[in-house]
């Protein structure tokens, strides 16, 4: 039985891509059960579970987990994602109405920060969430390049692998402030204000 067939027979995996030898690179599409194991027990635990069911421990740290395999593989791109890590969510849409922008996206299953941050219960660190917010604010409002202060910053609910996220910006020109709100799976995750000098 090939390693690909063996992987695809496991209860956590829908599909697998395994690069040809000598490379030990793999990309595994997790099913909902696999994603839940990753979310609740972490990356290292899922790797250990998978390796327990293989004839040889062939799946290593050079494995990328995803919720959907791409139609075609670019091995160089996959190697880059494994070595440099995926650092940002996948933003799917951005809508604007009356000085309000709403972006919708999804946290990748195998975000770089899940490899060592709360290893047994992966969470997006607050500082990373703030970086995402600032990066999107700079794209939408390029003239606002210097944040003077962050005020009323509040973190409420966890942001985890594969979560759907919604980021809202509301610009108040009179107060020179940008209100931001991030919701995770429909629940408030982070909110606050950027004040510009």
Coordinates of C-alpha atoms in Angstrom, one line a residue:
X1 CA 0.0 0.0 0.0
X2 CA 1.4 3.4 -0.9
X3 CA 1.9 6.1 1.7
X4 CA -0.7 8.2 0.0
X5 CA -3.3 5.4 0.1
X6 CA -2.4 4.7 3.7
X7 CA -2.8 8.3 4.7
X8 CA -6.1 8.6 2.9
X9 CA -7.5 5.6 4.8
X10 CA -7.0 7.4 8.2
X11 CA -10.1 8.8 9.9
X12 CA -8.7 12.4 10.0
X13 CA -7.7 12.8 6.3
X14 CA -9.8 13.4 3.2
X15 CA -6.9 13.5 0.7
X16 CA -3.1 13.5 0.7
X17 CA -0.3 14.8 -1.5
X18 CA 3.1 13.2 -0.9
X19 CA 6.1 14.5 -2.8
X20 CA 8.4 12.0 -4.6
X21 CA 11.5 10.7 -2.7
X22 CA 13.9 11.8 -1.4
X23 CA 11.6 14.7 -0.3
X24 CA 9.5 14.0 2.8
X25 CA 7.1 16.9 2.0
X26 CA 3.4 16.2 2.4
X27 CA 0.2 18.2 2.3
X28 CA -2.8 16.6 4.0
X29 CA -6.4 17.7 3.6
X30 CA -8.1 17.2 6.9
X31 CA -11.8 16.3 7.3
X32 CA -13.9 17.9 10.0
X33 CA -12.8 15.3 12.5
X34 CA -9.1 16.0 11.7
X35 CA -9.6 19.7 12.0
X36 CA -11.2 19.2 15.4
X37 CA -8.3 17.1 16.7
X38 CA -5.9 19.9 15.5
X39 CA -8.0 22.6 17.1
X40 CA -8.4 20.8 20.5
X41 CA -5.1 19.0 20.9
X42 CA -2.6 20.7 18.5
X43 CA -0.4 20.0 15.6
X44 CA 2.1 17.7 17.3
X45 CA -0.6 15.5 18.7
X46 CA -2.2 15.1 15.2
X47 CA 1.2 14.3 13.7
X48 CA 1.8 11.7 16.4
X49 CA -1.7 10.1 15.8
X50 CA -1.1 9.9 12.1
X51 CA 2.4 8.3 12.5
X52 CA 1.0 5.7 14.9
X53 CA -1.1 4.4 12.0
X54 CA 1.6 4.3 9.4
X55 CA 4.0 1.4 8.7
X56 CA 6.9 3.7 9.2
X57 CA 6.9 7.2 10.8
X58 CA 7.1 9.0 7.5
X59 CA 5.1 12.1 8.2
X60 CA 7.4 14.8 9.7
X61 CA 7.4 18.5 10.5
X62 CA 7.6 18.9 6.7
X63 CA 3.8 18.4 6.5
X64 CA 1.3 21.1 5.8
X65 CA -2.3 20.6 7.0
X66 CA -5.2 22.2 5.1
X67 CA -8.9 22.1 4.8
X68 CA -8.7 21.8 1.0
X69 CA -5.9 20.5 -1.3
X70 CA -5.2 22.7 -4.3
X71 CA -6.0 21.3 -7.7
X72 CA -2.4 21.4 -8.8
X73 CA 0.7 21.4 -6.7
X74 CA 3.7 23.7 -7.0
X75 CA 6.3 21.9 -4.9
X76 CA 8.4 25.0 -4.6
X77 CA 5.4 27.0 -3.2
X78 CA 4.7 24.1 -0.8
X79 CA 8.3 24.0 0.4
X80 CA 8.1 27.8 0.9
X81 CA 4.9 27.5 3.0
X82 CA 6.6 24.8 5.1
X83 CA 9.9 26.6 5.7
X84 CA 8.5 30.2 6.0
X85 CA 5.1 29.3 7.3
X86 CA 1.7 30.8 6.5
X87 CA 1.3 34.0 8.5
X88 CA -1.9 35.5 7.4
X89 CA -5.5 34.6 7.0
X90 CA -7.0 34.0 3.6
X91 CA -9.2 37.0 2.9
X92 CA -12.1 36.2 0.6
X93 CA -14.1 39.4 0.3
X94 CA -14.1 43.1 1.1
X95 CA -17.2 45.3 1.0
X96 CA -17.5 49.0 1.6
X97 CA -20.6 51.0 2.5
X98 CA -20.8 54.5 4.2
X99 CA -17.2 54.6 5.5
X100 CA -17.5 51.0 6.8
X101 CA -15.4 48.2 5.4
X102 CA -16.2 44.6 6.1
X103 CA -13.6 41.9 5.2
X104 CA -14.3 38.2 5.4
X105 CA -11.7 35.5 5.6
X106 CA -10.6 32.3 7.1
X107 CA -7.7 31.3 9.4
X108 CA -5.6 28.7 7.7
X109 CA -5.6 25.3 9.5
X110 CA -1.8 25.2 9.7
X111 CA -0.9 28.8 10.5
X112 CA 2.8 29.2 11.4
X113 CA 2.0 30.4 15.0
X114 CA 0.1 27.2 15.8
X115 CA 3.3 25.2 15.7
X116 CA 4.6 26.5 19.0
X117 CA 2.0 28.9 20.5
X118 CA -0.2 26.9 23.0
X119 CA 1.1 23.7 21.4
X120 CA -1.7 21.5 22.8
X121 CA -4.5 24.1 22.2
X122 CA -3.6 26.3 19.2
X123 CA -4.7 30.0 19.4
X124 CA -3.8 33.0 17.3
X125 CA -1.7 35.2 19.6
X126 CA -3.2 38.7 20.2
X127 CA -0.2 40.4 18.8
X128 CA -0.6 38.5 15.5
X129 CA -4.3 39.5 15.3
X130 CA -3.3 43.2 15.8
X131 CA -0.7 42.8 13.0
X132 CA -3.5 41.4 10.7
X133 CA -5.7 44.3 11.5
X134 CA -3.0 46.9 11.0
X135 CA -2.0 45.3 7.7
X136 CA -5.6 45.4 6.3
X137 CA -6.1 48.9 7.6
X138 CA -3.0 50.0 5.7
X139 CA -4.3 48.4 2.5
X140 CA -7.7 50.1 2.8
X141 CA -6.6 53.4 4.1
X142 CA -3.1 53.9 2.6
X143 CA -3.0 57.6 3.6
X144 CA -3.2 56.6 7.3
X145 CA 0.3 55.4 7.7
X146 CA 1.2 56.2 11.3
X147 CA -0.8 54.8 14.2
X148 CA -0.4 57.2 17.2
X149 CA -2.2 55.1 19.8
X150 CA -4.3 52.0 20.2
X151 CA -7.2 52.6 22.7
X152 CA -9.9 50.5 24.3
X153 CA -8.3 47.3 23.1
X154 CA -10.2 44.3 24.2
X155 CA -9.8 40.6 23.4
X156 CA -12.8 38.4 24.0
X157 CA -13.0 35.0 22.3
X158 CA -10.3 32.7 20.9
X159 CA -9.3 32.6 17.3
X160 CA -8.3 29.1 16.2
X161 CA -7.4 27.0 13.2
X162 CA -9.9 27.1 10.3
X163 CA -12.1 29.8 12.0
X164 CA -14.2 32.0 9.8
X165 CA -13.3 35.7 10.6
X166 CA -14.9 39.0 9.8
X167 CA -13.0 42.3 10.2
X168 CA -14.9 45.6 10.3
X169 CA -13.4 49.0 10.0
X170 CA -15.3 52.3 10.7
X171 CA -13.4 55.5 10.0
X172 CA -14.3 58.6 12.0
X173 CA -12.7 61.6 10.2
X174 CA -13.5 64.1 12.9
X175 CA -11.8 62.1 15.7
X176 CA -9.1 60.8 13.3
X177 CA -9.7 57.3 14.6
X178 CA -10.4 54.0 13.0
X179 CA -12.6 51.6 14.9
X180 CA -11.9 47.9 14.3
X181 CA -13.8 44.8 15.3
X182 CA -12.8 41.2 14.5
X183 CA -15.4 38.5 14.9
X184 CA -14.4 34.8 15.0
X185 CA -17.1 32.3 14.0
X186 CA -19.7 35.0 14.7
X187 CA -18.4 35.9 18.2
X188 CA -16.4 39.0 19.2
X189 CA -12.7 38.3 19.2
X190 CA -10.9 41.7 19.3
X191 CA -11.9 45.3 19.1
X192 CA -10.5 48.7 19.7
X193 CA -9.5 52.0 18.1
X194 CA -6.4 53.2 16.1
X195 CA -5.8 56.9 16.6
X196 CA -3.8 58.7 13.9
X197 CA -1.5 61.6 14.5

